[in-house]
mmCIF file of C-alpha atoms and ligand atoms in Angstrom:
data_model
loop_
_atom_site.group_PDB
_atom_site.id
_atom_site.type_symbol
_atom_site.label_atom_id
_atom_site.label_comp_id
_atom_site.label_asym_id
_atom_site.label_seq_id
_atom_site.Cartn_x
_atom_site.Cartn_y
_atom_site.Cartn_z
ATOM 1 C CA UNK A 1 0.000 0.000 0.000
ATOM 2 C CA UNK A 2 1.469 3.350 -0.976
ATOM 3 C CA UNK A 3 -0.785 5.512 1.156
ATOM 4 C CA UNK A 4 -1.354 4.872 4.836
ATOM 5 C CA UNK A 5 -2.614 8.175 6.318
ATOM 6 C CA UNK A 6 -3.099 6.368 9.620
ATOM 7 C CA UNK A 7 0.700 6.357 10.173
ATOM 8 C CA UNK A 8 0.578 10.028 11.135
ATOM 9 C CA UNK A 9 -2.360 9.427 13.485
ATOM 10 C CA UNK A 10 -0.561 6.816 15.537
ATOM 11 C CA UNK A 11 -0.095 8.805 18.712
ATOM 12 C CA UNK A 12 -0.757 12.261 20.120
ATOM 13 C CA UNK A 13 2.787 13.484 19.535
ATOM 14 C CA UNK A 14 2.737 12.920 15.801
ATOM 15 C CA UNK A 15 -0.906 14.056 15.542
ATOM 16 C CA UNK A 16 0.045 17.324 17.223
ATOM 17 C CA UNK A 17 3.083 17.711 14.994
ATOM 18 C CA UNK A 18 1.020 17.505 11.810
ATOM 19 C CA UNK A 19 -2.018 19.445 13.077
ATOM 20 C CA UNK A 20 -2.874 22.048 10.446
ATOM 21 C CA UNK A 21 -4.849 24.388 12.678
ATOM 22 C CA UNK A 22 -3.845 25.945 16.003
ATOM 23 C CA UNK A 23 -5.816 28.098 18.356
ATOM 24 C CA UNK A 24 -4.530 30.740 20.719
ATOM 25 C CA UNK A 25 -6.044 32.952 23.400
ATOM 26 C CA UNK A 26 -5.241 35.928 21.229
ATOM 27 C CA UNK A 27 -7.996 34.925 18.817
ATOM 28 C CA UNK A 28 -10.901 35.246 21.243
ATOM 29 C CA UNK A 29 -13.257 38.150 21.873
ATOM 30 C CA UNK A 30 -15.675 37.837 24.795
ATOM 31 C CA UNK A 31 -19.056 39.634 24.570
ATOM 32 C CA UNK A 32 -20.682 41.419 27.546
ATOM 33 C CA UNK A 33 -24.145 42.843 28.204
ATOM 34 C CA UNK A 34 -23.938 45.972 30.315
ATOM 35 C CA UNK A 35 -26.878 47.577 32.072
ATOM 36 C CA UNK A 36 -27.582 50.529 34.388
ATOM 37 C CA UNK A 37 -27.745 50.368 38.187
ATOM 38 C CA UNK A 38 -25.293 49.008 40.729
ATOM 39 C CA UNK A 39 -24.183 45.592 41.914
ATOM 40 C CA UNK A 40 -26.163 43.778 39.233
ATOM 41 C CA UNK A 41 -25.059 40.371 37.953
ATOM 42 C CA UNK A 42 -28.285 38.925 36.632
ATOM 43 C CA UNK A 43 -28.110 35.552 34.840
ATOM 44 C CA UNK A 44 -29.598 35.598 31.338
ATOM 45 C CA UNK A 45 -31.988 32.631 31.232
ATOM 46 C CA UNK A 46 -31.679 31.999 27.512
ATOM 47 C CA UNK A 47 -27.868 31.975 27.695
ATOM 48 C CA UNK A 48 -26.597 29.767 30.550
ATOM 49 C CA UNK A 49 -23.416 31.226 32.055
ATOM 50 C CA UNK A 50 -23.931 34.734 30.627
ATOM 51 C CA UNK A 51 -25.001 37.736 32.728
ATOM 52 C CA UNK A 52 -26.331 41.254 32.618
ATOM 53 C CA UNK A 53 -23.726 43.269 34.509
ATOM 54 C CA UNK A 54 -23.876 46.774 35.909
ATOM 55 C CA UNK A 55 -20.667 48.709 35.266
ATOM 56 C CA UNK A 56 -19.178 48.020 38.727
ATOM 57 C CA UNK A 57 -19.704 44.247 38.381
ATOM 58 C CA UNK A 58 -18.545 44.340 34.759
ATOM 59 C CA UNK A 59 -15.235 45.786 35.889
ATOM 60 C CA UNK A 60 -14.807 42.973 38.428
ATOM 61 C CA UNK A 61 -15.575 40.308 35.851
ATOM 62 C CA UNK A 62 -13.301 41.855 33.225
ATOM 63 C CA UNK A 63 -10.521 41.895 35.797
ATOM 64 C CA UNK A 64 -10.989 38.147 36.346
ATOM 65 C CA UNK A 65 -10.931 37.576 32.595
ATOM 66 C CA UNK A 66 -7.792 39.648 32.136
ATOM 67 C CA UNK A 67 -5.974 37.469 34.669
ATOM 68 C CA UNK A 68 -6.457 34.445 32.415
ATOM 69 C CA UNK A 69 -5.773 36.330 29.197
ATOM 70 C CA UNK A 70 -9.160 37.516 27.897
ATOM 71 C CA UNK A 71 -8.076 40.982 26.788
ATOM 72 C CA UNK A 72 -10.615 41.799 24.077
ATOM 73 C CA UNK A 73 -14.269 42.387 24.880
ATOM 74 C CA UNK A 74 -17.348 43.383 22.876
ATOM 75 C CA UNK A 75 -19.918 45.518 24.679
ATOM 76 C CA UNK A 76 -23.694 45.612 24.226
ATOM 77 C CA UNK A 77 -25.869 48.126 26.080
ATOM 78 C CA UNK A 78 -29.131 46.920 27.607
ATOM 79 C CA UNK A 79 -32.031 48.654 29.322
ATOM 80 C CA UNK A 80 -31.681 52.188 27.950
ATOM 81 C CA UNK A 81 -34.686 54.408 27.256
ATOM 82 C CA UNK A 82 -36.196 53.374 23.930
ATOM 83 C CA UNK A 83 -37.302 56.104 21.525
ATOM 84 C CA UNK A 84 -38.364 56.341 17.899
ATOM 85 C CA UNK A 85 -35.092 57.975 16.839
ATOM 86 C CA UNK A 86 -32.801 55.939 19.132
ATOM 87 C CA UNK A 87 -31.459 59.078 20.812
ATOM 88 C CA UNK A 88 -30.171 57.172 23.858
ATOM 89 C CA UNK A 89 -27.833 55.232 21.554
ATOM 90 C CA UNK A 90 -25.614 58.244 20.867
ATOM 91 C CA UNK A 91 -25.878 59.937 24.257
ATOM 92 C CA UNK A 92 -22.464 60.765 25.717
ATOM 93 C CA UNK A 93 -23.686 59.292 28.974
ATOM 94 C CA UNK A 94 -25.166 56.084 27.608
ATOM 95 C CA UNK A 95 -24.462 52.950 29.613
ATOM 96 C CA UNK A 96 -22.010 51.774 26.967
ATOM 97 C CA UNK A 97 -20.180 55.124 26.940
ATOM 98 C CA UNK A 98 -19.953 55.057 30.741
ATOM 99 C CA UNK A 99 -18.753 51.466 30.747
ATOM 100 C CA UNK A 100 -16.081 52.223 28.146
ATOM 101 C CA UNK A 101 -14.840 55.275 30.074
ATOM 102 C CA UNK A 102 -14.597 53.360 33.339
ATOM 103 C CA UNK A 103 -12.998 50.298 31.770
ATOM 104 C CA UNK A 104 -10.367 52.335 29.929
ATOM 105 C CA UNK A 105 -9.749 54.366 33.070
ATOM 106 C CA UNK A 106 -9.199 51.257 35.107
ATOM 107 C CA UNK A 107 -7.354 49.008 32.628
ATOM 108 C CA UNK A 108 -5.932 51.355 29.971
ATOM 109 C CA UNK A 109 -4.185 49.562 27.137
ATOM 110 C CA UNK A 110 -4.261 46.198 28.935
ATOM 111 C CA UNK A 111 -7.823 45.860 27.696
ATOM 112 C CA UNK A 112 -9.056 46.259 24.132
ATOM 113 C CA UNK A 113 -12.640 47.516 24.103
ATOM 114 C CA UNK A 114 -14.914 46.966 21.128
ATOM 115 C CA UNK A 115 -18.471 48.324 21.081
ATOM 116 C CA UNK A 116 -21.438 47.019 19.121
ATOM 117 C CA UNK A 117 -22.951 49.803 17.048
ATOM 118 C CA UNK A 118 -26.625 49.203 16.309
ATOM 119 C CA UNK A 119 -29.860 50.784 17.465
ATOM 120 C CA UNK A 120 -32.208 47.792 17.915
ATOM 121 C CA UNK A 121 -31.879 47.909 21.720
ATOM 122 C CA UNK A 122 -32.586 51.671 21.657
ATOM 123 C CA UNK A 123 -35.659 51.944 19.411
ATOM 124 C CA UNK A 124 -39.273 51.470 20.512
ATOM 125 C CA UNK A 125 -39.884 49.152 17.545
ATOM 126 C CA UNK A 126 -36.666 47.131 17.976
ATOM 127 C CA UNK A 127 -35.477 47.506 14.383
ATOM 128 C CA UNK A 128 -31.805 48.177 13.623
ATOM 129 C CA UNK A 129 -32.517 51.601 12.115
ATOM 130 C CA UNK A 130 -34.960 54.468 11.793
ATOM 131 C CA UNK A 131 -38.444 53.227 10.869
ATOM 132 C CA UNK A 132 -40.670 55.399 8.684
ATOM 133 C CA UNK A 133 -43.643 54.286 6.594
ATOM 134 C CA UNK A 134 -43.031 50.753 7.892
ATOM 135 C CA UNK A 135 -39.598 50.700 6.223
ATOM 136 C CA UNK A 136 -36.185 50.922 7.859
ATOM 137 C CA UNK A 137 -34.789 54.072 6.221
ATOM 138 C CA UNK A 138 -31.210 53.419 5.151
ATOM 139 C CA UNK A 139 -29.591 56.837 5.013
ATOM 140 C CA UNK A 140 -31.286 58.270 8.103
ATOM 141 C CA UNK A 141 -30.198 55.167 10.016
ATOM 142 C CA UNK A 142 -26.622 55.601 8.814
ATOM 143 C CA UNK A 143 -26.563 59.139 10.273
ATOM 144 C CA UNK A 144 -27.591 57.827 13.689
ATOM 145 C CA UNK A 145 -25.118 54.937 13.567
ATOM 146 C CA UNK A 146 -22.277 57.336 12.772
ATOM 147 C CA UNK A 147 -23.228 59.451 15.803
ATOM 148 C CA UNK A 148 -23.352 56.346 17.981
ATOM 149 C CA UNK A 149 -19.921 55.216 16.786
ATOM 150 C CA UNK A 150 -18.516 58.683 17.475
ATOM 151 C CA UNK A 151 -19.950 58.706 21.020
ATOM 152 C CA UNK A 152 -18.260 55.359 21.684
ATOM 153 C CA UNK A 153 -14.961 56.576 20.228
ATOM 154 C CA UNK A 154 -15.133 59.718 22.360
ATOM 155 C CA UNK A 155 -15.658 57.535 25.417
ATOM 156 C CA UNK A 156 -12.428 55.712 24.507
ATOM 157 C CA UNK A 157 -13.471 52.632 22.525
ATOM 158 C CA UNK A 158 -10.554 51.049 20.670
ATOM 159 C CA UNK A 159 -12.809 49.635 17.964
ATOM 160 C CA UNK A 160 -16.425 50.026 16.878
ATOM 161 C CA UNK A 161 -18.408 47.189 15.341
ATOM 162 C CA UNK A 162 -21.485 48.148 13.313
ATOM 163 C CA UNK A 163 -23.982 45.238 13.308
ATOM 164 C CA UNK A 164 -26.981 46.896 11.631
ATOM 165 C CA UNK A 165 -26.446 45.965 7.945
ATOM 166 C CA UNK A 166 -27.431 49.371 6.515
ATOM 167 C CA UNK A 167 -25.706 50.166 3.220
ATOM 168 C CA UNK A 168 -22.862 52.680 3.387
ATOM 169 C CA UNK A 169 -22.507 52.768 7.164
ATOM 170 C CA UNK A 170 -18.847 51.779 7.251
ATOM 171 C CA UNK A 171 -17.864 54.711 5.036
ATOM 172 C CA UNK A 172 -20.040 57.129 7.020
ATOM 173 C CA UNK A 173 -18.583 55.928 10.322
ATOM 174 C CA UNK A 174 -15.008 56.109 8.971
ATOM 175 C CA UNK A 175 -15.533 59.686 7.741
ATOM 176 C CA UNK A 176 -17.193 60.799 10.979
ATOM 177 C CA UNK A 177 -14.432 59.286 13.097
ATOM 178 C CA UNK A 178 -11.682 60.812 10.954
ATOM 179 C CA UNK A 179 -13.290 64.257 10.904
ATOM 180 C CA UNK A 180 -13.369 64.242 14.692
ATOM 181 C CA UNK A 181 -9.789 63.141 15.237
ATOM 182 C CA UNK A 182 -10.435 59.439 15.770
ATOM 183 C CA UNK A 183 -8.504 58.183 12.778
ATOM 184 C CA UNK A 184 -6.981 55.448 14.959
ATOM 185 C CA UNK A 185 -10.302 54.031 16.134
ATOM 186 C CA UNK A 186 -10.731 50.810 14.182
ATOM 187 C CA UNK A 187 -13.849 49.432 12.524
ATOM 188 C CA UNK A 188 -14.752 45.753 12.623
ATOM 189 C CA UNK A 189 -17.731 45.486 10.331
ATOM 190 C CA UNK A 190 -20.383 42.837 10.768
ATOM 191 C CA UNK A 191 -19.947 42.784 7.008
ATOM 192 C CA UNK A 192 -21.747 39.559 6.139
ATOM 193 C CA UNK A 193 -24.580 39.180 8.608
ATOM 194 C CA UNK A 194 -27.468 36.883 7.827
ATOM 195 C CA UNK A 195 -31.101 37.165 8.902
ATOM 196 C CA UNK A 196 -30.813 34.224 11.269
ATOM 197 C CA UNK A 197 -32.929 32.349 13.790
ATOM 198 C CA UNK A 198 -29.696 31.728 15.713
ATOM 199 C CA UNK A 199 -29.976 35.207 17.293
ATOM 200 C CA UNK A 200 -33.027 34.160 19.343
ATOM 201 C CA UNK A 201 -31.401 33.994 22.806
ATOM 202 C CA UNK A 202 -29.491 37.266 22.217
ATOM 203 C CA UNK A 203 -32.688 39.155 21.495
ATOM 204 C CA UNK A 204 -33.985 38.092 24.883
ATOM 205 C CA UNK A 205 -30.673 39.120 26.459
ATOM 206 C CA UNK A 206 -30.555 42.519 24.740
ATOM 207 C CA UNK A 207 -34.330 43.070 24.699
ATOM 208 C CA UNK A 208 -33.964 43.911 21.023
ATOM 209 C CA UNK A 209 -36.594 41.848 19.178
ATOM 210 C CA UNK A 210 -38.435 43.740 16.465
ATOM 211 C CA UNK A 211 -41.967 44.382 17.773
ATOM 212 C CA UNK A 212 -43.317 43.595 14.318
ATOM 213 C CA UNK A 213 -41.899 42.281 11.069
ATOM 214 C CA UNK A 214 -38.421 40.796 10.739
ATOM 215 C CA UNK A 215 -34.941 41.942 9.734
ATOM 216 C CA UNK A 216 -34.984 40.488 6.227
ATOM 217 C CA UNK A 217 -35.042 43.885 4.481
ATOM 218 C CA UNK A 218 -31.563 44.634 5.833
ATOM 219 C CA UNK A 219 -29.875 41.420 7.036
ATOM 220 C CA UNK A 220 -28.845 38.931 4.350
ATOM 221 C CA UNK A 221 -30.779 36.037 2.859
ATOM 222 C CA UNK A 222 -29.045 32.818 3.927
ATOM 223 C CA UNK A 223 -29.589 31.250 0.524
ATOM 224 C CA UNK A 224 -26.956 33.567 -0.976
ATOM 225 C CA UNK A 225 -23.236 32.842 -0.985
ATOM 226 C CA UNK A 226 -22.136 35.143 -3.811
ATOM 227 C CA UNK A 227 -23.908 38.101 -2.275
ATOM 228 C CA UNK A 228 -22.302 37.166 1.063
ATOM 229 C CA UNK A 229 -18.901 37.794 -0.461
ATOM 230 C CA UNK A 230 -20.037 40.968 -2.177
ATOM 231 C CA UNK A 231 -21.384 42.378 1.124
ATOM 232 C CA UNK A 232 -18.006 41.944 2.808
ATOM 233 C CA UNK A 233 -16.016 43.306 -0.123
ATOM 234 C CA UNK A 234 -18.178 46.445 -0.193
ATOM 235 C CA UNK A 235 -17.270 47.056 3.448
ATOM 236 C CA UNK A 236 -13.605 46.457 2.693
ATOM 237 C CA UNK A 237 -13.849 49.178 0.043
ATOM 238 C CA UNK A 238 -15.553 51.498 2.520
ATOM 239 C CA UNK A 239 -12.607 51.244 4.881
ATOM 240 C CA UNK A 240 -13.409 48.414 7.291
ATOM 241 C CA UNK A 241 -10.332 47.125 9.138
ATOM 242 C CA UNK A 242 -11.756 43.694 9.925
ATOM 243 C CA UNK A 243 -14.546 41.785 8.183
ATOM 244 C CA UNK A 244 -16.927 39.455 9.968
ATOM 245 C CA UNK A 245 -19.207 36.551 9.132
ATOM 246 C CA UNK A 246 -22.187 36.007 11.412
ATOM 247 C CA UNK A 247 -23.462 33.478 12.472
ATOM 248 C CA UNK A 248 -20.479 31.149 12.219
ATOM 249 C CA UNK A 249 -21.337 27.448 12.382
ATOM 250 C CA UNK A 250 -23.876 27.282 9.576
ATOM 251 C CA UNK A 251 -21.717 29.605 7.442
ATOM 252 C CA UNK A 252 -18.265 28.006 7.377
ATOM 253 C CA UNK A 253 -18.401 28.013 3.564
ATOM 254 C CA UNK A 254 -18.821 31.795 3.640
ATOM 255 C CA UNK A 255 -15.831 32.222 5.983
ATOM 256 C CA UNK A 256 -13.716 30.081 3.656
ATOM 257 C CA UNK A 257 -14.742 31.945 0.555
ATOM 258 C CA UNK A 258 -14.108 35.309 2.176
ATOM 259 C CA UNK A 259 -10.689 34.087 3.272
ATOM 260 C CA UNK A 260 -9.817 33.409 -0.354
ATOM 261 C CA UNK A 261 -11.020 36.811 -1.518
ATOM 262 C CA UNK A 262 -9.716 39.366 0.966
ATOM 263 C CA UNK A 263 -6.408 40.252 2.583
ATOM 264 C CA UNK A 264 -8.110 41.763 5.631
ATOM 265 C CA UNK A 265 -8.346 39.881 8.929
ATOM 266 C CA UNK A 266 -11.546 37.848 9.261
ATOM 267 C CA UNK A 267 -13.663 37.466 12.373
ATOM 268 C CA UNK A 268 -16.597 35.160 12.904
ATOM 269 C CA UNK A 269 -19.355 35.499 15.494
ATOM 270 C CA UNK A 270 -20.334 32.259 17.210
ATOM 271 C CA UNK A 271 -23.772 33.623 18.145
ATOM 272 C CA UNK A 272 -26.154 33.144 21.044
ATOM 273 C CA UNK A 273 -28.236 30.346 19.493
ATOM 274 C CA UNK A 274 -25.132 28.350 18.608
ATOM 275 C CA UNK A 275 -23.875 28.851 22.163
ATOM 276 C CA UNK A 276 -27.088 28.012 23.972
ATOM 277 C CA UNK A 277 -27.730 24.885 21.893
ATOM 278 C CA UNK A 278 -24.348 23.538 22.999
ATOM 279 C CA UNK A 279 -24.878 24.527 26.637
ATOM 280 C CA UNK A 280 -28.322 22.932 26.828
ATOM 281 C CA UNK A 281 -27.263 19.744 25.045
ATOM 282 C CA UNK A 282 -24.247 19.452 27.362
ATOM 283 C CA UNK A 283 -26.384 19.997 30.436
ATOM 284 C CA UNK A 284 -28.663 17.178 29.262
ATOM 285 C CA UNK A 285 -25.639 14.938 28.948
ATOM 286 C CA UNK A 286 -26.117 14.555 25.194
ATOM 287 C CA UNK A 287 -22.674 15.882 24.266
ATOM 288 C CA UNK A 288 -19.360 16.526 26.009
ATOM 289 C CA UNK A 289 -19.200 20.313 26.382
ATOM 290 C CA UNK A 290 -15.437 20.752 26.205
ATOM 291 C CA UNK A 291 -15.050 18.447 23.222
ATOM 292 C CA UNK A 292 -17.887 19.920 21.225
ATOM 293 C CA UNK A 293 -16.879 23.519 21.961
ATOM 294 C CA UNK A 294 -13.317 22.894 20.862
ATOM 295 C CA UNK A 295 -14.427 21.047 17.724
ATOM 296 C CA UNK A 296 -16.472 24.125 16.810
ATOM 297 C CA UNK A 297 -13.587 26.515 17.524
ATOM 298 C CA UNK A 298 -11.189 24.527 15.350
ATOM 299 C CA UNK A 299 -13.801 24.499 12.594
ATOM 300 C CA UNK A 300 -13.929 28.318 12.621
ATOM 301 C CA UNK A 301 -10.145 28.559 12.481
ATOM 302 C CA UNK A 302 -9.885 25.873 9.782
ATOM 303 C CA UNK A 303 -12.469 27.711 7.687
ATOM 304 C CA UNK A 304 -10.287 30.814 7.847
ATOM 305 C CA UNK A 305 -11.344 32.964 10.804
ATOM 306 C CA UNK A 306 -8.475 34.543 12.742
ATOM 307 C CA UNK A 307 -10.714 36.175 15.328
ATOM 308 C CA UNK A 308 -13.503 34.291 17.091
ATOM 309 C CA UNK A 309 -16.189 36.155 18.998
ATOM 310 C CA UNK A 310 -17.742 33.653 21.381
ATOM 311 C CA UNK A 311 -19.554 33.381 24.701
ATOM 312 C CA UNK A 312 -17.512 30.200 25.261
ATOM 313 C CA UNK A 313 -14.266 32.209 25.440
ATOM 314 C CA UNK A 314 -14.147 32.422 29.218
ATOM 315 C CA UNK A 315 -14.696 28.682 29.713
ATOM 316 C CA UNK A 316 -12.130 27.846 27.045
ATOM 317 C CA UNK A 317 -9.414 29.928 28.630
ATOM 318 C CA UNK A 318 -10.315 29.566 32.327
ATOM 319 C CA UNK A 319 -10.765 25.818 32.177
ATOM 320 C CA UNK A 320 -7.608 25.293 30.136
ATOM 321 C CA UNK A 321 -9.308 23.783 27.091
ATOM 322 C CA UNK A 322 -6.743 25.175 24.650
HETATM 323 C C1 PBG B 401 -27.786 43.708 16.986
HETATM 324 C C2 PBG B 401 -27.071 42.415 17.166
HETATM 325 C C3 PBG B 401 -27.586 41.122 17.180
HETATM 326 C C4 PBG B 401 -26.524 40.281 17.492
HETATM 327 C C5 PBG B 401 -25.391 41.077 17.609
HETATM 328 N N1 PBG B 401 -25.734 42.392 17.391
HETATM 329 C C6 PBG B 401 -28.970 40.630 17.025
HETATM 330 C C7 PBG B 401 -29.722 40.852 15.791
HETATM 331 O O1 PBG B 401 -29.222 41.312 14.776
HETATM 332 O O2 PBG B 401 -30.924 40.579 15.846
HETATM 333 C C8 PBG B 401 -26.608 38.805 17.674
HETATM 334 C C9 PBG B 401 -25.615 38.213 18.599
HETATM 335 C C10 PBG B 401 -25.952 36.861 19.102
HETATM 336 O O3 PBG B 401 -26.971 36.238 18.731
HETATM 337 O O4 PBG B 401 -25.160 36.362 19.914
HETATM 338 N N2 PBG B 401 -27.978 44.095 15.669
HETATM 339 ZN ZN1 ZN B 402 -29.558 45.660 15.556
#
C-alpha cells in the first residue's frame, strides 16, 4: 500500500506535529451585556453562564478575565430608554459610553474595548434603524449609527463594530471618526450578517426583538453565498479594518470563501443560538461540552477565521481547554 494516512495518526505526539490548525487565546473576543444600576449580575436565562452586569460588576468580571488572558471584549448596552429615533444610543452618557470610560480608566491599554454599534436595543420598535412608513430608512439610520460610533470613540473605545447591515454605514462611520480626530479608532464590520434564527437567545438578552416584522429587508438572505462575499467586499472598500461573518457554524463556507477573496483579517461570530444549543445539550448529557466547543472553535479557524467572537471564550481559557 502506498498511502497509509493512519501512520501520522498513531499517537498524540505525531498528531500534534502535523495538526494544520492551532488556536490561541489571542484569537478570542468575549461579549458582555452591560446595564444601568449598581451591583447587578443577573443571569440571562436563555444563555446559561452569561449575565447582565452593571458597570461596577462588569469591571470585576473583566478583571478576572484579564488574569487568564481575555483581553478583548465586545460591549452591548441593555435597558436604555427606547425612543423612535434611538437618541439614547448616541448619548455621551449612555451605559455603553460610561462602561467604556470606566474600563479604559481602570485598565488602559491592557484591555481592548470593542463596542457594538446598532440601534435595535434603543428603538421602541426594535429595528436596527430608523423606521418610517413601515420601512427601515437606510440613510437616516446611517446618520444615527455614525453618531453612535462617534460617542463610543469619544468615550475611549478602541474599535467600533457596526452590526446593523445598513448600506454605506462603514464609510459614514469612517468619515465621521476621521473628521473628529479618531482616525486610529478601528472598525470591525459585521460585514456579512445573515437574517438568522440563531440570534433568538441574544434578542432576549438585549431586549432587542423587532416588535413587528423581521430583519430580512436589511440582514442577508441565507440562501446567498455570492452576495455574502459581495457584502463583505463592499465594506472592505468602505474602509473596514476587519470583516466578519455572522453566524459562524452554519456559514463556514462563507468564511472560507471570504478568506480566499480578501487580505483583511476575518472574524466570525459564534452567536447566542449556537452557544445556547451547545450549553443545553451538554447539560442534558447529550454531548461533552469541552469536546464539542473545541471542535467548533477549530472548525472556525480551519475555515479561515483569525478572530472568534464567542460566549464560550471564558470557559475555554479559564478551564484550560486550549
Ligand atoms: C444587533 C445584534 C444582534 C446580534 C449582535 N448584534 C442581534 C440581531 O441582529 O438581531 C446577535 C448576537 C448573538 O446572537 O449572539 N444588531
Ligand atoms: Zn440591531
